Amino acid sequence: MELGGVIEYGLFFLSFVGIYALLSLGLNLQWGLTGQFNIGIAGFFAVGAYTSAILTTAPSPHHLGGFGMPLVVGLIFAMVLAGLVAVLVGLLTVRLRTDYLAIATIGIAEIIRLMLKNEEWLTNGVRGIPGIPRPFAETLGAGTLGQSDAVFLLVVVALILIVYLALEAARRSPWGRVLRAIRENEDGVRAAGKHIERFRLEAFVVGSMIMGLGGALFAHFVGFISPEAFTPEFATFLVWVMLIAGGSGNNKGAVLGALIIWLVWTGTEFLTSMAPPEYVTQAGALRLLMIGILVQVILLVRPDGLLPEETAERK
Amino acid sequence: MTDLLQLLVFGIVFGSILTLGAIGVSLIFGILRFAHFAHGDMMTVGAYFALIFVAQIGWPIYMALPAAMIGAALLAILIDQSVYRRLRRTAPVILLISSFGMALLLRAAVQLIWGTDNQVYQPGINVPYVVFDIRIKPDHLVIVGASVILVFAFHLFLKMTRMGKAMRAMSDNVDLARVSGIDSERVVIWTWVIGGALAAAAGVLLALDTRLNPQLGWNVLLPVFAATIVGGIGRVYGAIAGGMFIGIATELSTAVILPAYKPAVAFTLMVLVLILRPRGLVRGMN
């Protein structure tokens, strides 16, 4: 491969890492800090992606809108809508133990996926939404593809930096301490007079908004979205593997996990691509199988991840 | 009216299948205190186990069903002993993550071994009986009949055997059961035997009603959980009521809603029950 190709692939690779890092950071706020079990990441991811896509694409007879709005509006509303869905799920489940939250989130994610498939007036069904613009596409003009990849990566990195710094500040703040206390000892925090349900809801909603942002960026990066992209395998499970591998409770770990697991994931693609073409579907299943085994091994051997949570009192 | 009665028949069939899945989820929750997310995919694996006996050896379905149940029970023990057992000492929520990963692992394995195409046990048309304009397929009778027999056998096991009694004790109070000398590891193994075997039965019967594909069990995981929760999680007799309630309600809903939204109907009913009676219709656990 020539140098230009390598750089282009590197930009493409890192952009995906960036999108997954945002999902992983969102999950870290919910699971890592607060101990909330969200396995409906795909749902919030999809809401963000579709919201921004519908708002920013050119008008189309095949789905709602598009409204041709600027990208910033798309990103903001992606977060708002994902947040609203989270408020709904959160209000229903804050009082219940975490198993119910798990079931509720997976339920919402599946319902969202069913709607994406069946509500054609809204989403164009399985045919999906094409022509979603890249950031600064108009200012840059129709430049080379590599150029637009580089700009996209810069935007993603900037957003990750903002989210990361905000989450680190939140983690160190009294608010973050209460979240961790809830995770460790719910009754104790309640006895200390904190309104547990409110803290939980806040963490869940903010985490889901970050996932919505990740979804919007995904839509703008790939330019075309359909319900296929929001299956639990790719949009939920990989994110969990990333956070657990990186170290839940640690924001640096969340980002590192995204990088390493995406490297492993694309590595398995490289391995299985050497298989004969008639085994293509089997190769896909084999990749999932390998990741499935990997997560069990991590849970058994290194449950705290590569970068365990930093706490003063830990042994 | 005939239409509604027809849907009621479908509902009873679907409910019988859900009941078998929900008993396992409820039992596992009662004893191990976690929601087993790989249960749907355990159903899928069981359905494909039966396919081996039907397609390779040429057994009829009533012989393949028990064989698949034994296979799935062994697989469940294997999964428990190799993975879940080692995670049991940590928080139950780690088991939740592990079982979610196990769900995808099992599904990937099924895709790898049997491919992604739809398959059936026996090709050909299942000519329905027509009673008062209501069509009932012979397979429907097999499904409901097998389900009734299995649930009754499970009931006898719980009430009549020492192990059944130990299970009920552990489900009521783990610590109390332990101090009164119950071997909790043996109870856990029997929990997986029963959970796995009933899941396989549910999978085989579901495949008999529809078709085999790798998504078979995952697609009904939500209704199975709904049945478990509506019945009161951890209460195995409630699972029977929950299964029938969710099965009939979702089928009746197709009179007014797109059939594709069946899982959504099950989910909505579950949420309503959680809001109105947080511990389920039959009082379940915290």
PDB file of N, CA and C in Angstrom, chain A residues 259-303:
ATOM      1  N   LEU A 259      -9.946   2.222  21.519  1.00  0.00           N
ATOM      2  CA  LEU A 259      -8.838   2.079  20.570  1.00  0.00           C
ATOM      3  C   LEU A 259      -8.419   0.615  20.426  1.00  0.00           C
ATOM      4  N   ILE A 260      -8.219  -0.053  21.563  1.00  0.00           N
ATOM      5  CA  ILE A 260      -7.681  -1.415  21.517  1.00  0.00           C
ATOM      6  C   ILE A 260      -8.687  -2.400  20.930  1.00  0.00           C
ATOM      7  N   ILE A 261      -9.936  -2.301  21.388  1.00  0.00           N
ATOM      8  CA  ILE A 261     -10.921  -3.273  20.904  1.00  0.00           C
ATOM      9  C   ILE A 261     -11.231  -3.034  19.428  1.00  0.00           C
ATOM     10  N   TRP A 262     -11.234  -1.757  19.000  1.00  0.00           N
ATOM     11  CA  TRP A 262     -11.463  -1.529  17.566  1.00  0.00           C
ATOM     12  C   TRP A 262     -10.302  -2.092  16.742  1.00  0.00           C
ATOM     13  N   LEU A 263      -9.086  -2.015  17.331  1.00  0.00           N
ATOM     14  CA  LEU A 263      -7.912  -2.614  16.687  1.00  0.00           C
ATOM     15  C   LEU A 263      -8.094  -4.130  16.581  1.00  0.00           C
ATOM     16  N   VAL A 264      -8.540  -4.753  17.687  1.00  0.00           N
ATOM     17  CA  VAL A 264      -8.768  -6.199  17.682  1.00  0.00           C
ATOM     18  C   VAL A 264      -9.864  -6.551  16.673  1.00  0.00           C
ATOM     19  N   TRP A 265     -10.944  -5.752  16.715  1.00  0.00           N
ATOM     20  CA  TRP A 265     -12.097  -6.033  15.858  1.00  0.00           C
ATOM     21  C   TRP A 265     -11.709  -5.963  14.377  1.00  0.00           C
ATOM     22  N   THR A 266     -10.987  -4.891  13.987  1.00  0.00           N
ATOM     23  CA  THR A 266     -10.577  -4.801  12.582  1.00  0.00           C
ATOM     24  C   THR A 266      -9.497  -5.838  12.282  1.00  0.00           C
ATOM     25  N   GLY A 267      -8.714  -6.196  13.320  1.00  0.00           N
ATOM     26  CA  GLY A 267      -7.714  -7.246  13.143  1.00  0.00           C
ATOM     27  C   GLY A 267      -8.364  -8.578  12.799  1.00  0.00           C
ATOM     28  N   THR A 268      -9.470  -8.905  13.504  1.00  0.00           N
ATOM     29  CA  THR A 268     -10.162 -10.161  13.188  1.00  0.00           C
ATOM     30  C   THR A 268     -10.746 -10.111  11.780  1.00  0.00           C
ATOM     31  N   GLU A 269     -11.128  -8.897  11.337  1.00  0.00           N
ATOM     32  CA  GLU A 269     -11.638  -8.767   9.967  1.00  0.00           C
ATOM     33  C   GLU A 269     -10.534  -9.122   8.973  1.00  0.00           C
ATOM     34  N   PHE A 270      -9.325  -8.624   9.292  1.00  0.00           N
ATOM     35  CA  PHE A 270      -8.176  -8.896   8.444  1.00  0.00           C
ATOM     36  C   PHE A 270      -7.897 -10.402   8.391  1.00  0.00           C
ATOM     37  N   LEU A 271      -7.962 -11.037   9.583  1.00  0.00           N
ATOM     38  CA  LEU A 271      -7.715 -12.484   9.653  1.00  0.00           C
ATOM     39  C   LEU A 271      -8.735 -13.265   8.833  1.00  0.00           C
ATOM     40  N   THR A 272     -10.033 -12.945   9.066  1.00  0.00           N
ATOM     41  CA  THR A 272     -11.073 -13.737   8.413  1.00  0.00           C
ATOM     42  C   THR A 272     -11.197 -13.406   6.928  1.00  0.00           C
ATOM     43  N   SER A 273     -10.632 -12.248   6.508  1.00  0.00           N
ATOM     44  CA  SER A 273     -10.725 -11.905   5.084  1.00  0.00           C
ATOM     45  C   SER A 273      -9.845 -12.839   4.253  1.00  0.00           C
ATOM     46  N   MET A 274      -8.944 -13.584   4.930  1.00  0.00           N
ATOM     47  CA  MET A 274      -8.104 -14.521   4.198  1.00  0.00           C
ATOM     48  C   MET A 274      -8.848 -15.823   3.893  1.00  0.00           C
ATOM     49  N   ALA A 275     -10.029 -15.981   4.530  1.00  0.00           N
ATOM     50  CA  ALA A 275     -10.817 -17.187   4.276  1.00  0.00           C
ATOM     51  C   ALA A 275     -11.399 -17.138   2.855  1.00  0.00           C
ATOM     52  N   PRO A 276     -11.656 -18.315   2.259  1.00  0.00           N
ATOM     53  CA  PRO A 276     -12.240 -18.340   0.914  1.00  0.00           C
ATOM     54  C   PRO A 276     -13.603 -17.630   0.893  1.00  0.00           C
ATOM     55  N   PRO A 277     -13.954 -17.009  -0.255  1.00  0.00           N
ATOM     56  CA  PRO A 277     -15.157 -16.176  -0.323  1.00  0.00           C
ATOM     57  C   PRO A 277     -16.453 -16.905   0.038  1.00  0.00           C
ATOM     58  N   GLU A 278     -16.529 -18.235  -0.189  1.00  0.00           N
ATOM     59  CA  GLU A 278     -17.808 -18.904   0.112  1.00  0.00           C
ATOM     60  C   GLU A 278     -18.077 -18.972   1.612  1.00  0.00           C
ATOM     61  N   TYR A 279     -17.064 -18.641   2.425  1.00  0.00           N
ATOM     62  CA  TYR A 279     -17.262 -18.678   3.875  1.00  0.00           C
ATOM     63  C   TYR A 279     -17.486 -17.294   4.474  1.00  0.00           C
ATOM     64  N   VAL A 280     -17.973 -16.335   3.666  1.00  0.00           N
ATOM     65  CA  VAL A 280     -18.081 -14.953   4.132  1.00  0.00           C
ATOM     66  C   VAL A 280     -18.985 -14.828   5.357  1.00  0.00           C
ATOM     67  N   THR A 281     -20.190 -15.444   5.326  1.00  0.00           N
ATOM     68  CA  THR A 281     -21.093 -15.316   6.483  1.00  0.00           C
ATOM     69  C   THR A 281     -20.488 -15.988   7.702  1.00  0.00           C
ATOM     70  N   GLN A 282     -19.839 -17.143   7.472  1.00  0.00           N
ATOM     71  CA  GLN A 282     -19.199 -17.830   8.592  1.00  0.00           C
ATOM     72  C   GLN A 282     -18.103 -16.957   9.197  1.00  0.00           C
ATOM     73  N   ALA A 283     -17.377 -16.251   8.332  1.00  0.00           N
ATOM     74  CA  ALA A 283     -16.278 -15.417   8.818  1.00  0.00           C
ATOM     75  C   ALA A 283     -16.812 -14.338   9.751  1.00  0.00           C
ATOM     76  N   GLY A 284     -17.952 -13.728   9.391  1.00  0.00           N
ATOM     77  CA  GLY A 284     -18.560 -12.711  10.251  1.00  0.00           C
ATOM     78  C   GLY A 284     -18.919 -13.293  11.605  1.00  0.00           C
ATOM     79  N   ALA A 285     -19.519 -14.494  11.584  1.00  0.00           N
ATOM     80  CA  ALA A 285     -19.891 -15.149  12.842  1.00  0.00           C
ATOM     81  C   ALA A 285     -18.664 -15.481  13.668  1.00  0.00           C
ATOM     82  N   LEU A 286     -17.594 -15.888  12.979  1.00  0.00           N
ATOM     83  CA  LEU A 286     -16.362 -16.242  13.684  1.00  0.00           C
ATOM     84  C   LEU A 286     -15.783 -15.033  14.411  1.00  0.00           C
ATOM     85  N   ARG A 287     -15.877 -13.848  13.772  1.00  0.00           N
ATOM     86  CA  ARG A 287     -15.382 -12.634  14.420  1.00  0.00           C
ATOM     87  C   ARG A 287     -16.154 -12.354  15.702  1.00  0.00           C
ATOM     88  N   LEU A 288     -17.499 -12.473  15.619  1.00  0.00           N
ATOM     89  CA  LEU A 288     -18.315 -12.241  16.811  1.00  0.00           C
ATOM     90  C   LEU A 288     -17.989 -13.257  17.894  1.00  0.00           C
ATOM     91  N   LEU A 289     -17.772 -14.512  17.463  1.00  0.00           N
ATOM     92  CA  LEU A 289     -17.448 -15.577  18.409  1.00  0.00           C
ATOM     93  C   LEU A 289     -16.156 -15.240  19.153  1.00  0.00           C
ATOM     94  N   MET A 290     -15.156 -14.754  18.403  1.00  0.00           N
ATOM     95  CA  MET A 290     -13.875 -14.428  19.026  1.00  0.00           C
ATOM     96  C   MET A 290     -14.034 -13.308  20.046  1.00  0.00           C
ATOM     97  N   ILE A 291     -14.835 -12.268  19.671  1.00  0.00           N
ATOM     98  CA  ILE A 291     -15.043 -11.163  20.612  1.00  0.00           C
ATOM     99  C   ILE A 291     -15.826 -11.656  21.828  1.00  0.00           C
ATOM    100  N   GLY A 292     -16.808 -12.546  21.589  1.00  0.00           N
ATOM    101  CA  GLY A 292     -17.583 -13.109  22.692  1.00  0.00           C
ATOM    102  C   GLY A 292     -16.701 -13.859  23.668  1.00  0.00           C
ATOM    103  N   ILE A 293     -15.759 -14.625  23.145  1.00  0.00           N
ATOM    104  CA  ILE A 293     -14.845 -15.359  24.022  1.00  0.00           C
ATOM    105  C   ILE A 293     -13.920 -14.376  24.740  1.00  0.00           C
ATOM    106  N   LEU A 294     -13.469 -13.350  23.999  1.00  0.00           N
ATOM    107  CA  LEU A 294     -12.569 -12.354  24.584  1.00  0.00           C
ATOM    108  C   LEU A 294     -13.190 -11.711  25.829  1.00  0.00           C
ATOM    109  N   VAL A 295     -14.490 -11.368  25.740  1.00  0.00           N
ATOM    110  CA  VAL A 295     -15.102 -10.673  26.871  1.00  0.00           C
ATOM    111  C   VAL A 295     -15.189 -11.589  28.087  1.00  0.00           C
ATOM    112  N   GLN A 296     -15.466 -12.899  27.857  1.00  0.00           N
ATOM    113  CA  GLN A 296     -15.507 -13.822  28.999  1.00  0.00           C
ATOM    114  C   GLN A 296     -14.124 -13.932  29.633  1.00  0.00           C
ATOM    115  N   VAL A 297     -13.096 -13.965  28.781  1.00  0.00           N
ATOM    116  CA  VAL A 297     -11.738 -14.072  29.307  1.00  0.00           C
ATOM    117  C   VAL A 297     -11.380 -12.830  30.124  1.00  0.00           C
ATOM    118  N   ILE A 298     -11.737 -11.641  29.600  1.00  0.00           N
ATOM    119  CA  ILE A 298     -11.430 -10.408  30.346  1.00  0.00           C
ATOM    120  C   ILE A 298     -12.133 -10.427  31.700  1.00  0.00           C
ATOM    121  N   LEU A 299     -13.434 -10.822  31.692  1.00  0.00           N
ATOM    122  CA  LEU A 299     -14.187 -10.842  32.953  1.00  0.00           C
ATOM    123  C   LEU A 299     -13.558 -11.798  33.954  1.00  0.00           C
ATOM    124  N   LEU A 300     -13.032 -12.918  33.460  1.00  0.00           N
ATOM    125  CA  LEU A 300     -12.467 -13.923  34.355  1.00  0.00           C
ATOM    126  C   LEU A 300     -11.067 -13.537  34.828  1.00  0.00           C
ATOM    127  N   VAL A 301     -10.256 -12.993  33.901  1.00  0.00           N
ATOM    128  CA  VAL A 301      -8.842 -12.801  34.197  1.00  0.00           C
ATOM    129  C   VAL A 301      -8.533 -11.390  34.693  1.00  0.00           C
ATOM    130  N   ARG A 302      -9.130 -10.396  34.083  1.00  0.00           N
ATOM    131  CA  ARG A 302      -8.814  -9.017  34.445  1.00  0.00           C
ATOM    132  C   ARG A 302     -10.082  -8.180  34.504  1.00  0.00           C
ATOM    133  N   PRO A 303     -10.936  -8.462  35.509  1.00  0.00           N
ATOM    134  CA  PRO A 303     -12.260  -7.803  35.548  1.00  0.00           C
ATOM    135  C   PRO A 303     -12.176  -6.289  35.700  1.00  0.00           C
TER     136      PRO A 303
END
